[in-house]
mmCIF file with all atom_site columns, C-alpha atoms in Angstrom:
data_model
loop_
_atom_site.group_PDB
_atom_site.id
_atom_site.type_symbol
_atom_site.label_atom_id
_atom_site.label_alt_id
_atom_site.label_comp_id
_atom_site.label_asym_id
_atom_site.label_entity_id
_atom_site.label_seq_id
_atom_site.pdbx_PDB_ins_code
_atom_site.Cartn_x
_atom_site.Cartn_y
_atom_site.Cartn_z
_atom_site.occupancy
_atom_site.B_iso_or_equiv
_atom_site.pdbx_formal_charge
_atom_site.auth_seq_id
_atom_site.auth_comp_id
_atom_site.auth_asym_id
_atom_site.auth_atom_id
_atom_site.pdbx_PDB_model_num
ATOM 1   C CA . UNK A 1 1   ? 0.000  0.000  0.000   1.00 42.00 ? 1   UNK A CA 1
ATOM 2   C CA . UNK A 1 2   ? 2.876  2.353  0.823   1.00 44.00 ? 2   UNK A CA 1
ATOM 3   C CA . UNK A 1 3   ? 4.424  1.910  -2.641  1.00 50.00 ? 3   UNK A CA 1
ATOM 4   C CA . UNK A 1 4   ? 1.101  2.835  -4.244  1.00 55.00 ? 4   UNK A CA 1
ATOM 5   C CA . UNK A 1 5   ? 0.882  6.164  -2.395  1.00 74.00 ? 5   UNK A CA 1
ATOM 6   C CA . UNK A 1 6   ? 4.549  6.821  -3.264  1.00 86.00 ? 6   UNK A CA 1
ATOM 7   C CA . UNK A 1 7   ? 3.766  6.237  -6.927  1.00 88.00 ? 7   UNK A CA 1
ATOM 8   C CA . UNK A 1 8   ? 0.840  8.636  -6.822  1.00 88.00 ? 8   UNK A CA 1
ATOM 9   C CA . UNK A 1 9   ? 2.939  11.233 -4.981  1.00 89.00 ? 9   UNK A CA 1
ATOM 10  C CA . UNK A 1 10  ? 5.374  11.089 -7.912  1.00 92.00 ? 10  UNK A CA 1
ATOM 11  C CA . UNK A 1 11  ? 2.421  11.406 -10.317 1.00 93.00 ? 11  UNK A CA 1
ATOM 12  C CA . UNK A 1 12  ? 1.265  14.512 -8.405  1.00 92.00 ? 12  UNK A CA 1
ATOM 13  C CA . UNK A 1 13  ? 4.664  16.200 -8.705  1.00 94.00 ? 13  UNK A CA 1
ATOM 14  C CA . UNK A 1 14  ? 4.856  15.102 -12.324 1.00 95.00 ? 14  UNK A CA 1
ATOM 15  C CA . UNK A 1 15  ? 1.442  16.697 -13.013 1.00 95.00 ? 15  UNK A CA 1
ATOM 16  C CA . UNK A 1 16  ? 2.495  19.944 -11.325 1.00 96.00 ? 16  UNK A CA 1
ATOM 17  C CA . UNK A 1 17  ? 5.760  20.085 -13.291 1.00 96.00 ? 17  UNK A CA 1
ATOM 18  C CA . UNK A 1 18  ? 4.089  19.338 -16.612 1.00 97.00 ? 18  UNK A CA 1
ATOM 19  C CA . UNK A 1 19  ? 1.364  21.909 -15.917 1.00 96.00 ? 19  UNK A CA 1
ATOM 20  C CA . UNK A 1 20  ? 4.013  24.583 -15.393 1.00 97.00 ? 20  UNK A CA 1
ATOM 21  C CA . UNK A 1 21  ? 5.792  23.523 -18.591 1.00 96.00 ? 21  UNK A CA 1
ATOM 22  C CA . UNK A 1 22  ? 2.486  23.575 -20.506 1.00 97.00 ? 22  UNK A CA 1
ATOM 23  C CA . UNK A 1 23  ? 1.904  27.174 -19.408 1.00 96.00 ? 23  UNK A CA 1
ATOM 24  C CA . UNK A 1 24  ? 5.494  28.007 -20.379 1.00 96.00 ? 24  UNK A CA 1
ATOM 25  C CA . UNK A 1 25  ? 5.194  26.488 -23.872 1.00 96.00 ? 25  UNK A CA 1
ATOM 26  C CA . UNK A 1 26  ? 1.837  28.199 -24.416 1.00 96.00 ? 26  UNK A CA 1
ATOM 27  C CA . UNK A 1 27  ? 3.426  31.530 -23.457 1.00 96.00 ? 27  UNK A CA 1
ATOM 28  C CA . UNK A 1 28  ? 6.343  30.926 -25.831 1.00 95.00 ? 28  UNK A CA 1
ATOM 29  C CA . UNK A 1 29  ? 3.989  30.036 -28.683 1.00 96.00 ? 29  UNK A CA 1
ATOM 30  C CA . UNK A 1 30  ? 1.972  33.197 -28.031 1.00 96.00 ? 30  UNK A CA 1
ATOM 31  C CA . UNK A 1 31  ? 5.100  35.387 -27.972 1.00 96.00 ? 31  UNK A CA 1
ATOM 32  C CA . UNK A 1 32  ? 6.311  33.815 -31.221 1.00 96.00 ? 32  UNK A CA 1
ATOM 33  C CA . UNK A 1 33  ? 2.868  34.438 -32.714 1.00 96.00 ? 33  UNK A CA 1
ATOM 34  C CA . UNK A 1 34  ? 3.193  38.139 -31.885 1.00 96.00 ? 34  UNK A CA 1
ATOM 35  C CA . UNK A 1 35  ? 6.693  38.210 -33.379 1.00 95.00 ? 35  UNK A CA 1
ATOM 36  C CA . UNK A 1 36  ? 5.348  36.476 -36.483 1.00 95.00 ? 36  UNK A CA 1
ATOM 37  C CA . UNK A 1 37  ? 2.599  39.096 -36.814 1.00 95.00 ? 37  UNK A CA 1
ATOM 38  C CA . UNK A 1 38  ? 5.179  41.896 -36.595 1.00 95.00 ? 38  UNK A CA 1
ATOM 39  C CA . UNK A 1 39  ? 7.349  40.188 -39.189 1.00 94.00 ? 39  UNK A CA 1
ATOM 40  C CA . UNK A 1 40  ? 4.386  39.731 -41.529 1.00 95.00 ? 40  UNK A CA 1
ATOM 41  C CA . UNK A 1 41  ? 3.702  43.457 -41.318 1.00 94.00 ? 41  UNK A CA 1
ATOM 42  C CA . UNK A 1 42  ? 7.371  44.182 -41.989 1.00 93.00 ? 42  UNK A CA 1
ATOM 43  C CA . UNK A 1 43  ? 7.461  41.750 -44.929 1.00 94.00 ? 43  UNK A CA 1
ATOM 44  C CA . UNK A 1 44  ? 4.401  43.397 -46.490 1.00 94.00 ? 44  UNK A CA 1
ATOM 45  C CA . UNK A 1 45  ? 6.096  46.777 -46.112 1.00 94.00 ? 45  UNK A CA 1
ATOM 46  C CA . UNK A 1 46  ? 9.155  45.424 -47.950 1.00 94.00 ? 46  UNK A CA 1
ATOM 47  C CA . UNK A 1 47  ? 6.947  43.974 -50.691 1.00 94.00 ? 47  UNK A CA 1
ATOM 48  C CA . UNK A 1 48  ? 5.008  47.214 -51.172 1.00 95.00 ? 48  UNK A CA 1
ATOM 49  C CA . UNK A 1 49  ? 8.225  49.257 -51.284 1.00 94.00 ? 49  UNK A CA 1
ATOM 50  C CA . UNK A 1 50  ? 9.691  46.779 -53.764 1.00 94.00 ? 50  UNK A CA 1
ATOM 51  C CA . UNK A 1 51  ? 6.643  47.133 -55.998 1.00 95.00 ? 51  UNK A CA 1
ATOM 52  C CA . UNK A 1 52  ? 6.812  50.946 -55.713 1.00 95.00 ? 52  UNK A CA 1
ATOM 53  C CA . UNK A 1 53  ? 10.494 51.021 -56.683 1.00 93.00 ? 53  UNK A CA 1
ATOM 54  C CA . UNK A 1 54  ? 9.823  48.586 -59.536 1.00 94.00 ? 54  UNK A CA 1
ATOM 55  C CA . UNK A 1 55  ? 7.017  50.829 -60.785 1.00 94.00 ? 55  UNK A CA 1
ATOM 56  C CA . UNK A 1 56  ? 9.319  53.865 -60.557 1.00 92.00 ? 56  UNK A CA 1
ATOM 57  C CA . UNK A 1 57  ? 11.972 51.948 -62.475 1.00 91.00 ? 57  UNK A CA 1
ATOM 58  C CA . UNK A 1 58  ? 9.523  50.972 -65.239 1.00 92.00 ? 58  UNK A CA 1
ATOM 59  C CA . UNK A 1 59  ? 8.164  54.516 -65.428 1.00 92.00 ? 59  UNK A CA 1
ATOM 60  C CA . UNK A 1 60  ? 11.646 55.980 -65.765 1.00 89.00 ? 60  UNK A CA 1
ATOM 61  C CA . UNK A 1 61  ? 12.597 53.309 -68.315 1.00 90.00 ? 61  UNK A CA 1
ATOM 62  C CA . UNK A 1 62  ? 9.651  54.433 -70.478 1.00 91.00 ? 62  UNK A CA 1
ATOM 63  C CA . UNK A 1 63  ? 10.664 58.048 -69.835 1.00 86.00 ? 63  UNK A CA 1
ATOM 64  C CA . UNK A 1 64  ? 14.174 57.224 -71.016 1.00 86.00 ? 64  UNK A CA 1
ATOM 65  C CA . UNK A 1 65  ? 12.818 55.929 -74.324 1.00 89.00 ? 65  UNK A CA 1
ATOM 66  C CA . UNK A 1 66  ? 10.660 59.026 -74.762 1.00 88.00 ? 66  UNK A CA 1
ATOM 67  C CA . UNK A 1 67  ? 13.641 61.309 -73.996 1.00 83.00 ? 67  UNK A CA 1
ATOM 68  C CA . UNK A 1 68  ? 15.803 59.503 -76.538 1.00 84.00 ? 68  UNK A CA 1
ATOM 69  C CA . UNK A 1 69  ? 13.065 59.903 -79.165 1.00 84.00 ? 69  UNK A CA 1
ATOM 70  C CA . UNK A 1 70  ? 12.702 63.588 -78.289 1.00 81.00 ? 70  UNK A CA 1
ATOM 71  C CA . UNK A 1 71  ? 16.454 64.089 -78.499 1.00 79.00 ? 71  UNK A CA 1
ATOM 72  C CA . UNK A 1 72  ? 16.426 62.492 -81.955 1.00 81.00 ? 72  UNK A CA 1
ATOM 73  C CA . UNK A 1 73  ? 13.574 64.825 -82.971 1.00 79.00 ? 73  UNK A CA 1
ATOM 74  C CA . UNK A 1 74  ? 15.439 67.845 -81.628 1.00 72.00 ? 74  UNK A CA 1
ATOM 75  C CA . UNK A 1 75  ? 18.554 66.791 -83.491 1.00 74.00 ? 75  UNK A CA 1
ATOM 76  C CA . UNK A 1 76  ? 16.611 66.510 -86.730 1.00 74.00 ? 76  UNK A CA 1
ATOM 77  C CA . UNK A 1 77  ? 14.876 69.842 -86.093 1.00 70.00 ? 77  UNK A CA 1
ATOM 78  C CA . UNK A 1 78  ? 18.188 71.499 -85.229 1.00 67.00 ? 78  UNK A CA 1
ATOM 79  C CA . UNK A 1 79  ? 19.737 70.390 -88.520 1.00 69.00 ? 79  UNK A CA 1
ATOM 80  C CA . UNK A 1 80  ? 16.740 71.296 -90.637 1.00 72.00 ? 80  UNK A CA 1
ATOM 81  C CA . UNK A 1 81  ? 15.837 74.663 -89.076 1.00 63.00 ? 81  UNK A CA 1
ATOM 82  C CA . UNK A 1 82  ? 18.785 77.078 -88.948 1.00 59.00 ? 82  UNK A CA 1
ATOM 83  C CA . UNK A 1 83  ? 17.292 80.288 -87.560 1.00 63.00 ? 83  UNK A CA 1
ATOM 84  C CA . UNK A 1 84  ? 19.206 81.582 -84.549 1.00 64.00 ? 84  UNK A CA 1
ATOM 85  C CA . UNK A 1 85  ? 16.042 81.884 -82.442 1.00 66.00 ? 85  UNK A CA 1
ATOM 86  C CA . UNK A 1 86  ? 15.056 78.274 -83.131 1.00 67.00 ? 86  UNK A CA 1
ATOM 87  C CA . UNK A 1 87  ? 18.599 77.008 -82.616 1.00 68.00 ? 87  UNK A CA 1
ATOM 88  C CA . UNK A 1 88  ? 18.888 78.613 -79.168 1.00 71.00 ? 88  UNK A CA 1
ATOM 89  C CA . UNK A 1 89  ? 15.514 77.230 -78.052 1.00 72.00 ? 89  UNK A CA 1
ATOM 90  C CA . UNK A 1 90  ? 16.242 73.773 -79.423 1.00 70.00 ? 90  UNK A CA 1
ATOM 91  C CA . UNK A 1 91  ? 19.724 73.707 -77.883 1.00 73.00 ? 91  UNK A CA 1
ATOM 92  C CA . UNK A 1 92  ? 18.243 74.707 -74.496 1.00 77.00 ? 92  UNK A CA 1
ATOM 93  C CA . UNK A 1 93  ? 15.673 71.895 -74.696 1.00 75.00 ? 93  UNK A CA 1
ATOM 94  C CA . UNK A 1 94  ? 18.374 69.541 -75.926 1.00 75.00 ? 94  UNK A CA 1
ATOM 95  C CA . UNK A 1 95  ? 20.559 70.365 -72.888 1.00 80.00 ? 95  UNK A CA 1
ATOM 96  C CA . UNK A 1 96  ? 17.643 69.820 -70.480 1.00 81.00 ? 96  UNK A CA 1
ATOM 97  C CA . UNK A 1 97  ? 16.712 66.471 -72.049 1.00 77.00 ? 97  UNK A CA 1
ATOM 98  C CA . UNK A 1 98  ? 20.342 65.367 -72.220 1.00 80.00 ? 98  UNK A CA 1
ATOM 99  C CA . UNK A 1 99  ? 20.895 66.255 -68.550 1.00 83.00 ? 99  UNK A CA 1
ATOM 100 C CA . UNK A 1 100 ? 17.872 64.227 -67.481 1.00 81.00 ? 100 UNK A CA 1
ATOM 101 C CA . UNK A 1 101 ? 18.930 61.335 -69.704 1.00 82.00 ? 101 UNK A CA 1
ATOM 102 C CA . UNK A 1 102 ? 22.454 61.412 -68.236 1.00 83.00 ? 102 UNK A CA 1
ATOM 103 C CA . UNK A 1 103 ? 20.904 61.243 -64.752 1.00 85.00 ? 103 UNK A CA 1
ATOM 104 C CA . UNK A 1 104 ? 18.808 58.209 -65.761 1.00 84.00 ? 104 UNK A CA 1
ATOM 105 C CA . UNK A 1 105 ? 21.842 56.455 -67.189 1.00 86.00 ? 105 UNK A CA 1
ATOM 106 C CA . UNK A 1 106 ? 23.945 57.239 -64.102 1.00 84.00 ? 106 UNK A CA 1
ATOM 107 C CA . UNK A 1 107 ? 25.505 54.707 -61.769 1.00 85.00 ? 107 UNK A CA 1
ATOM 108 C CA . UNK A 1 108 ? 23.773 52.922 -58.912 1.00 86.00 ? 108 UNK A CA 1
ATOM 109 C CA . UNK A 1 109 ? 24.821 55.734 -56.557 1.00 87.00 ? 109 UNK A CA 1
ATOM 110 C CA . UNK A 1 110 ? 23.024 58.419 -58.575 1.00 85.00 ? 110 UNK A CA 1
ATOM 111 C CA . UNK A 1 111 ? 19.657 58.987 -56.929 1.00 86.00 ? 111 UNK A CA 1
ATOM 112 C CA . UNK A 1 112 ? 16.869 58.430 -59.459 1.00 84.00 ? 112 UNK A CA 1
ATOM 113 C CA . UNK A 1 113 ? 19.034 56.610 -62.007 1.00 88.00 ? 113 UNK A CA 1
ATOM 114 C CA . UNK A 1 114 ? 17.693 53.416 -63.509 1.00 89.00 ? 114 UNK A CA 1
ATOM 115 C CA . UNK A 1 115 ? 20.378 51.360 -61.776 1.00 91.00 ? 115 UNK A CA 1
ATOM 116 C CA . UNK A 1 116 ? 19.594 53.068 -58.472 1.00 92.00 ? 116 UNK A CA 1
ATOM 117 C CA . UNK A 1 117 ? 15.864 52.376 -58.789 1.00 91.00 ? 117 UNK A CA 1
ATOM 118 C CA . UNK A 1 118 ? 16.487 48.778 -59.802 1.00 92.00 ? 118 UNK A CA 1
ATOM 119 C CA . UNK A 1 119 ? 18.850 48.289 -56.842 1.00 93.00 ? 119 UNK A CA 1
ATOM 120 C CA . UNK A 1 120 ? 16.273 49.714 -54.419 1.00 92.00 ? 120 UNK A CA 1
ATOM 121 C CA . UNK A 1 121 ? 13.552 47.434 -55.827 1.00 93.00 ? 121 UNK A CA 1
ATOM 122 C CA . UNK A 1 122 ? 15.811 44.365 -55.551 1.00 94.00 ? 122 UNK A CA 1
ATOM 123 C CA . UNK A 1 123 ? 16.944 45.278 -52.018 1.00 94.00 ? 123 UNK A CA 1
ATOM 124 C CA . UNK A 1 124 ? 13.369 45.628 -50.800 1.00 94.00 ? 124 UNK A CA 1
ATOM 125 C CA . UNK A 1 125 ? 12.381 42.375 -52.500 1.00 94.00 ? 125 UNK A CA 1
ATOM 126 C CA . UNK A 1 126 ? 15.318 40.578 -50.856 1.00 95.00 ? 126 UNK A CA 1
ATOM 127 C CA . UNK A 1 127 ? 14.157 42.005 -47.516 1.00 93.00 ? 127 UNK A CA 1
ATOM 128 C CA . UNK A 1 128 ? 10.711 40.592 -48.259 1.00 94.00 ? 128 UNK A CA 1
ATOM 129 C CA . UNK A 1 129 ? 12.154 37.138 -49.048 1.00 94.00 ? 129 UNK A CA 1
ATOM 130 C CA . UNK A 1 130 ? 14.233 37.130 -45.861 1.00 94.00 ? 130 UNK A CA 1
ATOM 131 C CA . UNK A 1 131 ? 11.155 38.060 -43.832 1.00 93.00 ? 131 UNK A CA 1
ATOM 132 C CA . UNK A 1 132 ? 9.178  35.239 -45.444 1.00 93.00 ? 132 UNK A CA 1
ATOM 133 C CA . UNK A 1 133 ? 11.930 32.753 -44.521 1.00 93.00 ? 133 UNK A CA 1
ATOM 134 C CA . UNK A 1 134 ? 11.943 33.986 -40.912 1.00 94.00 ? 134 UNK A CA 1
ATOM 135 C CA . UNK A 1 135 ? 8.145  33.791 -40.775 1.00 95.00 ? 135 UNK A CA 1
ATOM 136 C CA . UNK A 1 136 ? 8.291  30.213 -42.052 1.00 93.00 ? 136 UNK A CA 1
ATOM 137 C CA . UNK A 1 137 ? 10.814 29.249 -39.356 1.00 93.00 ? 137 UNK A CA 1
ATOM 138 C CA . UNK A 1 138 ? 8.768  30.943 -36.648 1.00 94.00 ? 138 UNK A CA 1
ATOM 139 C CA . UNK A 1 139 ? 5.622  29.157 -37.867 1.00 95.00 ? 139 UNK A CA 1
ATOM 140 C CA . UNK A 1 140 ? 7.427  25.817 -37.541 1.00 94.00 ? 140 UNK A CA 1
ATOM 141 C CA . UNK A 1 141 ? 8.534  26.693 -34.019 1.00 94.00 ? 141 UNK A CA 1
ATOM 142 C CA . UNK A 1 142 ? 4.996  27.735 -33.065 1.00 96.00 ? 142 UNK A CA 1
ATOM 143 C CA . UNK A 1 143 ? 3.716  24.389 -34.378 1.00 95.00 ? 143 UNK A CA 1
ATOM 144 C CA . UNK A 1 144 ? 6.309  22.512 -32.335 1.00 96.00 ? 144 UNK A CA 1
ATOM 145 C CA . UNK A 1 145 ? 5.480  24.458 -29.160 1.00 96.00 ? 145 UNK A CA 1
ATOM 146 C CA . UNK A 1 146 ? 1.781  23.773 -29.731 1.00 96.00 ? 146 UNK A CA 1
ATOM 147 C CA . UNK A 1 147 ? 2.527  20.050 -30.179 1.00 97.00 ? 147 UNK A CA 1
ATOM 148 C CA . UNK A 1 148 ? 4.571  20.059 -26.969 1.00 97.00 ? 148 UNK A CA 1
ATOM 149 C CA . UNK A 1 149 ? 1.732  21.815 -25.128 1.00 97.00 ? 149 UNK A CA 1
ATOM 150 C CA . UNK A 1 150 ? -0.773 19.227 -26.371 1.00 97.00 ? 150 UNK A CA 1
ATOM 151 C CA . UNK A 1 151 ? 1.489  16.356 -25.294 1.00 97.00 ? 151 UNK A CA 1
ATOM 152 C CA . UNK A 1 152 ? 1.953  17.913 -21.864 1.00 97.00 ? 152 UNK A CA 1
ATOM 153 C CA . UNK A 1 153 ? -1.780 18.504 -21.432 1.00 97.00 ? 153 UNK A CA 1
ATOM 154 C CA . UNK A 1 154 ? -2.583 14.910 -22.429 1.00 97.00 ? 154 UNK A CA 1
ATOM 155 C CA . UNK A 1 155 ? 0.034  13.651 -19.980 1.00 97.00 ? 155 UNK A CA 1
ATOM 156 C CA . UNK A 1 156 ? -1.381 15.862 -17.212 1.00 97.00 ? 156 UNK A CA 1
ATOM 157 C CA . UNK A 1 157 ? -4.883 14.605 -17.973 1.00 96.00 ? 157 UNK A CA 1
ATOM 158 C CA . UNK A 1 158 ? -3.814 10.955 -17.910 1.00 95.00 ? 158 UNK A CA 1
ATOM 159 C CA . UNK A 1 159 ? -1.830 11.540 -14.709 1.00 95.00 ? 159 UNK A CA 1
ATOM 160 C CA . UNK A 1 160 ? -4.802 13.230 -13.073 1.00 94.00 ? 160 UNK A CA 1
ATOM 161 C CA . UNK A 1 161 ? -7.164 10.416 -14.024 1.00 95.00 ? 161 UNK A CA 1
ATOM 162 C CA . UNK A 1 162 ? -4.576 7.890  -12.821 1.00 93.00 ? 162 UNK A CA 1
ATOM 163 C CA . UNK A 1 163 ? -4.378 9.670  -9.489  1.00 91.00 ? 163 UNK A CA 1
ATOM 164 C CA . UNK A 1 164 ? -8.138 9.977  -9.069  1.00 91.00 ? 164 UNK A CA 1
ATOM 165 C CA . UNK A 1 165 ? -8.833 6.363  -10.099 1.00 91.00 ? 165 UNK A CA 1
ATOM 166 C CA . UNK A 1 166 ? -5.744 5.082  -8.286  1.00 91.00 ? 166 UNK A CA 1
ATOM 167 C CA . UNK A 1 167 ? -4.856 3.231  -11.476 1.00 90.00 ? 167 UNK A CA 1
ATOM 168 C CA . UNK A 1 168 ? -1.149 2.819  -12.212 1.00 89.00 ? 168 UNK A CA 1
ATOM 169 C CA . UNK A 1 169 ? -1.837 1.675  -15.784 1.00 91.00 ? 169 UNK A CA 1
ATOM 170 C CA . UNK A 1 170 ? -2.944 5.202  -16.663 1.00 88.00 ? 170 UNK A CA 1
ATOM 171 C CA . UNK A 1 171 ? 0.080  6.700  -14.911 1.00 91.00 ? 171 UNK A CA 1
ATOM 172 C CA . UNK A 1 172 ? 2.654  4.986  -17.127 1.00 94.00 ? 172 UNK A CA 1
ATOM 173 C CA . UNK A 1 173 ? 1.343  6.424  -20.427 1.00 95.00 ? 173 UNK A CA 1
ATOM 174 C CA . UNK A 1 174 ? 1.258  9.819  -18.708 1.00 95.00 ? 174 UNK A CA 1
ATOM 175 C CA . UNK A 1 175 ? 4.985  9.482  -17.961 1.00 96.00 ? 175 UNK A CA 1
ATOM 176 C CA . UNK A 1 176 ? 5.751  8.372  -21.529 1.00 96.00 ? 176 UNK A CA 1
ATOM 177 C CA . UNK A 1 177 ? 3.711  11.085 -23.278 1.00 97.00 ? 177 UNK A CA 1
ATOM 178 C CA . UNK A 1 178 ? 4.913  13.767 -20.840 1.00 96.00 ? 178 UNK A CA 1
ATOM 179 C CA . UNK A 1 179 ? 8.494  12.548 -21.281 1.00 96.00 ? 179 UNK A CA 1
ATOM 180 C CA . UNK A 1 180 ? 8.210  12.905 -25.062 1.00 97.00 ? 180 UNK A CA 1
ATOM 181 C CA . UNK A 1 181 ? 6.884  16.454 -24.582 1.00 96.00 ? 181 UNK A CA 1
ATOM 182 C CA . UNK A 1 182 ? 9.742  17.356 -22.216 1.00 96.00 ? 182 UNK A CA 1
ATOM 183 C CA . UNK A 1 183 ? 12.341 15.871 -24.582 1.00 96.00 ? 183 UNK A CA 1
ATOM 184 C CA . UNK A 1 184 ? 10.919 17.894 -27.482 1.00 95.00 ? 184 UNK A CA 1
ATOM 185 C CA . UNK A 1 185 ? 10.976 21.010 -25.285 1.00 95.00 ? 185 UNK A CA 1
ATOM 186 C CA . UNK A 1 186 ? 14.645 20.471 -24.421 1.00 94.00 ? 186 UNK A CA 1
ATOM 187 C CA . UNK A 1 187 ? 15.476 19.833 -28.085 1.00 94.00 ? 187 UNK A CA 1
ATOM 188 C CA . UNK A 1 188 ? 13.781 23.010 -29.345 1.00 93.00 ? 188 UNK A CA 1
ATOM 189 C CA . UNK A 1 189 ? 15.308 25.018 -26.491 1.00 90.00 ? 189 UNK A CA 1
ATOM 190 C CA . UNK A 1 190 ? 18.898 23.809 -26.756 1.00 91.00 ? 190 UNK A CA 1
ATOM 191 C CA . UNK A 1 191 ? 19.201 22.399 -30.306 1.00 88.00 ? 191 UNK A CA 1
ATOM 192 C CA . UNK A 1 192 ? 16.422 24.080 -32.334 1.00 84.00 ? 192 UNK A CA 1
ATOM 193 C CA . UNK A 1 193 ? 18.018 23.186 -35.676 1.00 83.00 ? 193 UNK A CA 1
ATOM 194 C CA . UNK A 1 194 ? 17.106 19.526 -35.119 1.00 81.00 ? 194 UNK A CA 1
ATOM 195 C CA . UNK A 1 195 ? 13.390 20.314 -35.137 1.00 77.00 ? 195 UNK A CA 1
ATOM 196 C CA . UNK A 1 196 ? 13.030 23.257 -37.550 1.00 69.00 ? 196 UNK A CA 1
#
């Protein structure tokens, strides 16, 4: 009789320990869920900025083609119309168009150049992809913490029923299922790469 009460005393402490761990894993899953929500917002911001920069790039690319066509027209007009008044006006327009075209064809460091706009679009898109990868990893971790919580709750339930019914046969599965949950918790805490 004494060994039976000793067994159920161990079950009681086991239930208390697993209950605390279940609360802990639920809290961790909730915190990761909040982090995931923040990262989803951040990833959408990166995606929207990427789309904006891509649109700016495409708009300026079309503008570049229009400027080149206008420069060709001005060149033709300049050669066919030799009045000094027309030449000065055409040369002024030519200089303005050429300056803007030079800016568009500038290096990646030139703000507003095609290379600069393309670089900004690609950088934001890469930020989006990195965020998506982090969100995926966090989602896996949340799933694992939820699985651990379920295992711990099942073990607590079996242990509680074992204690109430004074049935050792229900206590052993509680130890096994709870042990699996605790092992998974230690693995995700100390060696997360094995589970994610």
